[in-house]
Coordinates of C-alpha atoms and ligand atoms in Angstrom, one line a residue:
M67 CA -13.2 36.5 -4.1
M68 CA -12.4 37.1 -7.7
T69 CA -11.8 40.3 -9.3
S70 CA -13.7 39.5 -12.5
M71 CA -15.9 37.0 -14.3
S72 CA -12.8 36.3 -16.6
T73 CA -10.3 34.5 -14.0
R74 CA -12.4 31.2 -14.0
P75 CA -11.8 30.3 -17.5
V76 CA -8.5 31.8 -17.6
A77 CA -7.6 29.2 -15.1
E78 CA -8.9 26.2 -17.0
T79 CA -6.7 27.4 -19.9
L80 CA -3.2 27.6 -18.5
G81 CA -2.9 24.2 -18.7
P82 CA -2.1 21.5 -15.7
P83 CA -2.4 23.8 -12.5
R84 CA 0.7 24.0 -10.5
H85 CA 0.2 21.6 -7.5
F86 CA 2.2 21.1 -4.2
L87 CA 1.6 17.7 -3.3
D88 CA 4.7 16.3 -2.2
I89 CA 8.6 17.4 -1.9
A90 CA 9.4 14.3 -4.0
D91 CA 7.5 16.1 -7.0
V92 CA 8.9 19.2 -7.3
D93 CA 12.8 19.8 -8.5
A94 CA 15.1 21.1 -6.3
A95 CA 15.7 24.7 -8.2
T96 CA 12.1 25.3 -7.6
L97 CA 12.1 24.1 -4.0
R98 CA 15.1 26.4 -3.7
R99 CA 13.6 29.2 -5.0
M100 CA 10.7 28.6 -2.8
I101 CA 13.0 28.8 0.5
D102 CA 15.1 31.4 -0.6
L103 CA 11.6 33.9 -0.8
A104 CA 10.4 31.8 2.3
A105 CA 13.4 33.7 4.0
Q106 CA 12.9 37.1 2.3
Y107 CA 9.3 37.1 3.6
R108 CA 11.1 36.4 6.8
T109 CA 13.1 39.6 6.8
G110 CA 10.6 41.7 5.2
T111 CA 13.3 42.0 2.0
A112 CA 10.7 40.0 -0.9
P113 CA 10.2 42.0 -4.0
E114 CA 7.9 44.5 -4.3
A115 CA 6.1 42.9 -6.6
L116 CA 5.7 39.6 -4.8
R117 CA 4.5 41.0 -1.2
S118 CA 0.7 41.3 -1.9
P119 CA 0.8 39.5 -5.5
L120 CA -2.6 38.0 -4.8
V121 CA -5.0 40.5 -4.6
G122 CA -8.5 39.4 -5.4
K123 CA -7.5 35.4 -4.9
T124 CA -9.2 32.7 -2.4
L125 CA -7.8 29.7 -1.1
A126 CA -9.6 27.2 0.6
M127 CA -8.7 24.9 3.0
I128 CA -10.5 21.3 3.6
F129 CA -9.7 19.8 7.1
E130 CA -10.8 16.1 8.0
K131 CA -7.7 16.4 10.8
P132 CA -7.5 19.5 13.4
S133 CA -5.3 21.8 13.0
T134 CA -3.9 25.0 14.7
R135 CA -0.8 26.1 12.9
T136 CA -1.5 24.9 9.3
R137 CA -5.2 26.6 9.5
V138 CA -3.5 30.1 11.2
S139 CA -0.3 30.2 9.1
F140 CA -2.2 29.9 5.6
Q141 CA -5.3 32.2 6.6
V142 CA -2.7 34.7 7.6
G143 CA -0.5 34.0 5.1
M144 CA -3.1 34.4 2.3
Q145 CA -4.2 37.6 4.2
E146 CA -0.6 38.9 3.7
L147 CA -0.5 38.4 0.1
G148 CA -3.3 40.2 -0.4
G149 CA -6.3 37.7 -1.0
H150 CA -9.0 35.6 1.3
V151 CA -9.5 32.0 3.0
V152 CA -12.3 30.3 3.2
V153 CA -12.0 27.2 5.7
L154 CA -14.0 24.0 5.3
S155 CA -14.5 21.4 7.8
H156 CA -14.8 17.9 6.3
Q157 CA -18.2 17.4 8.5
D158 CA -19.6 21.0 7.9
T159 CA -19.8 20.2 4.4
Q160 CA -21.5 17.9 1.7
L161 CA -18.6 15.9 1.8
G162 CA -19.1 14.6 5.3
R163 CA -22.4 13.6 3.5
G164 CA -20.8 11.5 0.9
E165 CA -20.4 13.9 -2.5
T166 CA -17.6 12.8 -3.7
I167 CA -14.1 14.4 -3.9
P168 CA -13.8 14.6 -7.5
D169 CA -17.3 16.3 -7.6
A170 CA -16.1 18.8 -5.1
A171 CA -13.1 19.4 -6.5
R172 CA -14.8 20.8 -9.9
V173 CA -16.9 23.0 -7.8
L174 CA -14.8 24.6 -5.6
S175 CA -12.6 25.2 -8.7
R176 CA -15.1 27.6 -10.5
F177 CA -15.5 29.6 -6.4
V178 CA -11.7 29.6 -5.8
D179 CA -8.3 30.1 -7.1
M180 CA -6.3 27.5 -4.9
L181 CA -7.4 24.4 -2.5
M182 CA -5.3 23.5 0.1
I183 CA -6.3 19.7 2.1
R184 CA -5.5 17.9 5.7
T185 CA -6.8 14.4 4.9
F186 CA -6.1 10.8 5.8
A187 CA -5.1 8.8 2.7
P188 CA -3.0 10.5 -0.4
E189 CA -5.4 8.9 -2.6
T190 CA -8.1 11.9 -1.0
L191 CA -5.1 14.3 -2.1
H192 CA -4.0 13.1 -5.6
E193 CA -8.2 12.6 -6.6
L194 CA -8.5 16.4 -5.4
A195 CA -5.8 17.5 -7.5
D196 CA -6.7 15.1 -10.3
Y197 CA -10.3 16.7 -10.7
A198 CA -9.5 20.5 -9.6
S199 CA -8.2 23.2 -12.0
V200 CA -6.7 25.1 -9.4
P201 CA -3.5 24.2 -7.9
V202 CA -4.0 22.1 -4.5
I203 CA -1.5 22.1 -1.7
N204 CA -0.8 19.4 0.6
G205 CA -1.3 20.3 4.3
L206 CA -0.4 16.8 5.4
T207 CA -2.4 13.5 4.8
D208 CA -1.4 10.1 6.9
E209 CA 2.0 10.0 4.9
T210 CA 4.0 13.1 4.2
H211 CA 3.7 17.1 5.4
P212 CA 5.5 19.1 3.0
C213 CA 4.9 21.9 3.9
Q214 CA 6.1 21.7 7.4
V215 CA 9.0 20.2 6.0
M216 CA 9.6 23.3 4.0
A217 CA 9.0 25.4 7.2
D218 CA 11.9 23.2 9.1
I219 CA 14.5 23.6 6.4
A220 CA 13.6 27.5 6.7
T221 CA 14.2 27.3 9.8
F222 CA 17.7 25.5 9.7
E223 CA 18.9 28.0 7.2
Q224 CA 18.0 30.7 9.4
H225 CA 20.2 29.5 12.3
R226 CA 22.5 27.6 10.7
G227 CA 22.8 28.2 7.0
P228 CA 23.2 26.4 4.1
I229 CA 21.7 23.1 5.1
A230 CA 23.6 20.9 2.2
G231 CA 26.1 18.3 3.4
K232 CA 24.7 18.5 7.1
V233 CA 23.2 15.6 8.9
I234 CA 19.4 15.4 9.9
A235 CA 18.6 12.7 12.6
W236 CA 15.3 12.0 13.1
S237 CA 14.6 10.2 16.4
G238 CA 10.9 8.3 17.0
D239 CA 7.9 7.2 14.9
G240 CA 8.5 6.8 10.9
N241 CA 6.0 8.9 10.4
N242 CA 4.0 11.4 7.7
V243 CA 7.1 14.4 8.8
A244 CA 9.6 11.8 8.9
Q245 CA 8.8 10.8 5.2
S246 CA 8.6 14.4 4.0
W247 CA 11.9 14.9 5.4
I248 CA 13.4 11.7 3.7
E249 CA 12.2 13.2 0.0
A250 CA 13.3 16.3 0.8
A251 CA 17.7 14.6 1.3
P252 CA 18.2 14.6 -2.1
K253 CA 16.6 17.6 -3.5
F254 CA 18.4 19.9 -0.7
G255 CA 21.6 17.5 -0.2
F256 CA 22.0 16.9 3.4
E257 CA 22.2 13.3 4.9
M258 CA 19.1 11.8 6.7
R259 CA 19.4 9.5 9.7
L260 CA 16.5 7.5 10.9
A261 CA 15.6 6.0 14.6
C262 CA 12.4 4.2 14.8
P263 CA 11.8 1.2 16.5
E264 CA 11.1 -1.9 14.9
G265 CA 8.0 -2.0 12.9
L266 CA 7.6 2.0 12.8
E267 CA 10.3 2.7 10.6
P268 CA 9.4 5.0 7.1
R269 CA 7.8 3.2 4.2
A270 CA 10.8 1.4 2.3
D271 CA 9.4 2.5 -0.9
I272 CA 10.0 6.2 0.1
V273 CA 13.7 5.4 1.2
A274 CA 14.5 3.6 -1.8
R275 CA 13.4 6.4 -4.0
A276 CA 15.4 9.2 -2.2
R277 CA 18.3 6.8 -2.3
A278 CA 17.9 6.3 -6.2
A279 CA 17.8 10.0 -6.3
G280 CA 21.5 10.2 -4.5
A281 CA 20.7 10.9 -1.2
A282 CA 22.6 9.1 2.0
V283 CA 19.0 7.7 4.3
V284 CA 20.3 5.8 7.2
V285 CA 17.6 3.9 8.8
G286 CA 17.8 2.0 12.1
N287 CA 16.9 1.3 15.6
D288 CA 19.5 2.9 17.8
P289 CA 18.9 6.3 18.4
Q290 CA 22.3 7.1 20.6
A291 CA 24.6 6.0 17.7
L292 CA 22.2 7.7 14.6
V293 CA 22.2 11.1 16.7
E294 CA 26.0 10.8 17.0
G295 CA 27.2 14.1 15.6
A296 CA 24.2 15.3 14.1
D297 CA 23.5 19.0 13.3
C298 CA 19.9 18.6 13.8
V299 CA 17.6 16.3 15.9
I300 CA 14.0 15.9 15.5
T301 CA 10.9 14.1 17.0
D302 CA 7.0 13.8 16.9
T303 CA 4.8 12.8 18.6
W304 CA 4.6 9.2 19.5
L305 CA 0.5 8.9 18.2
S306 CA -0.4 10.7 15.0
M307 CA -3.8 12.1 14.4
H308 CA -4.5 8.8 11.8
D309 CA -3.3 6.3 14.6
T310 CA -5.4 3.4 15.7
D311 CA -3.1 2.2 18.7
T312 CA -4.0 3.9 22.1
D313 CA -0.1 3.5 23.6
R314 CA 3.1 3.4 22.1
S315 CA 5.0 4.4 25.0
N316 CA 6.9 1.2 25.7
M317 CA 8.3 1.2 21.9
L318 CA 9.1 4.9 21.9
L319 CA 10.0 5.7 25.2
P320 CA 13.9 4.5 24.4
Y321 CA 13.7 7.3 21.5
Q322 CA 12.6 9.9 23.7
V323 CA 14.9 13.4 22.9
N324 CA 16.5 14.7 26.2
R325 CA 19.6 16.1 27.4
A326 CA 21.3 12.6 27.2
L327 CA 20.5 12.2 23.5
M328 CA 21.0 15.4 22.7
A329 CA 24.5 15.5 23.7
R330 CA 25.4 12.9 21.3
A331 CA 25.2 15.4 18.5
K332 CA 27.1 18.4 17.6
P333 CA 27.2 20.9 20.8
S334 CA 25.7 23.1 17.8
A335 CA 22.7 20.9 16.9
L336 CA 19.4 22.8 16.6
F337 CA 16.3 20.9 18.0
M338 CA 13.4 20.5 16.0
H339 CA 9.5 19.8 16.6
C340 CA 6.5 20.5 13.9
L341 CA 3.9 20.8 17.4
P342 CA 2.0 20.3 18.9
A343 CA 4.2 18.4 21.6
H344 CA 3.3 15.8 24.0
R345 CA 6.1 17.4 26.7
N346 CA 8.1 14.6 28.7
E347 CA 6.9 12.2 26.2
E348 CA 8.8 12.2 23.0
V349 CA 10.6 15.3 24.1
T350 CA 11.4 16.4 27.5
D351 CA 10.9 20.3 28.6
E352 CA 14.8 20.9 29.0
V353 CA 15.4 20.0 25.5
M354 CA 12.2 22.1 24.3
D355 CA 12.6 25.0 26.1
G356 CA 16.4 24.9 26.2
P357 CA 19.1 26.4 24.0
Q358 CA 19.4 24.3 21.1
S359 CA 15.4 24.2 20.3
V360 CA 14.2 26.2 17.4
V361 CA 10.1 24.8 17.9
W362 CA 9.2 28.4 17.8
D363 CA 10.8 29.8 14.7
E364 CA 9.9 26.4 13.3
A365 CA 6.2 27.1 14.1
E366 CA 6.8 30.8 12.6
N367 CA 8.4 29.7 9.3
R368 CA 5.1 27.9 8.0
L369 CA 3.8 31.2 7.7
H370 CA 6.9 32.5 5.6
A371 CA 7.6 29.0 3.7
Q372 CA 3.5 28.6 3.0
K373 CA 3.7 32.3 1.3
A374 CA 6.2 31.3 -1.1
I375 CA 4.6 27.9 -1.7
M376 CA 1.3 30.0 -2.8
V377 CA 2.8 32.4 -4.9
W378 CA 4.8 29.6 -6.6
C379 CA 1.2 27.8 -7.0
M380 CA 0.0 30.8 -8.7
G381 CA 2.6 31.3 -11.3
L382 CA 4.3 33.9 -9.5
L383 CA 7.7 32.3 -9.0
P384 CA 9.4 30.3 -11.8
Ligands
CP656 N1 2.8 21.2 13.0 C1 1.3 21.1 12.4 O1 0.7 20.8 11.4 O2 0.5 21.8 13.5 P1 -0.7 21.8 13.2 O3 -1.6 20.4 13.3 O4 -1.6 22.5 14.8 O5 -1.1 22.6 12.1
NVA657 N1 2.7 13.6 12.7 C1 1.8 14.5 13.4 C2 1.7 15.8 12.6 C3 0.8 16.7 13.2 C4 1.5 17.8 12.8 C5 0.3 14.3 12.6 O1 0.2 13.1 11.7 O2 -0.6 13.9 13.7

């Protein structure tokens, strides 16, 4: 797990760890370096020194919600970087029996070099980061999903080149993934449009912060109008893992991404979905399996983007 007993005290004397909590917290130049490194991992052109730089390092992942992509992409990514992974499900650890997050953060920081958490309230993520002496990565909260959106931006650029100046349209619930997209808009210089039913719009403070940082963010209730001329159309599930409603189909069916909605976007528009998808609810089979869909590349890019994020967290990328 550690190369020597000296690893831990060094981490504690290096100053504050580099956390990856939200896109809004990281400066644009750093995010750009991560996306560029992700592309290099994808194409096998990463600098030699960054191919397996995490030999002897361990990542612990805490899951309070289910996961397929996040879990496997972090595990394989860490292995490819030369390191190891420990996976902790909330109910199988003492966290599930009431050990506090600050105590768990201090203990885990003595064993591992980096932490990733998928949780409910963002406060849990921030508390873990406040008490950990090693970097903490946000693997999804009720409010944001920054690793997903880094992979999505890498995917857009893989297919269409620089995202700056492009129009990205979201149709559906203004959820955690949508909110990370909004945070990315001022960092990468694209226009973000969101069509959401009344009551399911993204948080007003997240929209206001992105606008104050210079981004064009448009929020409305008309998917046809907002998708018009877009370079990319994105949606997500009607019910996220933290949602307690049982049915939102009446509210969200008008926001379904189908052939008619895709026809409003540019002919070259991409379709993205973070997955898992509920086929023929938020997106039709025809779009999901159609020529504009890049959802499998998007899933693959989780691996490449998170490798770049972990390398940055460990201080190996400026
Ligand atoms: N997109 C995503 O985060 O998928 P998982 O829930 O499978 O990790
Ligand atoms: N919005 C979804 C994303 C899943 C990866 C959720 O939170 O369940």
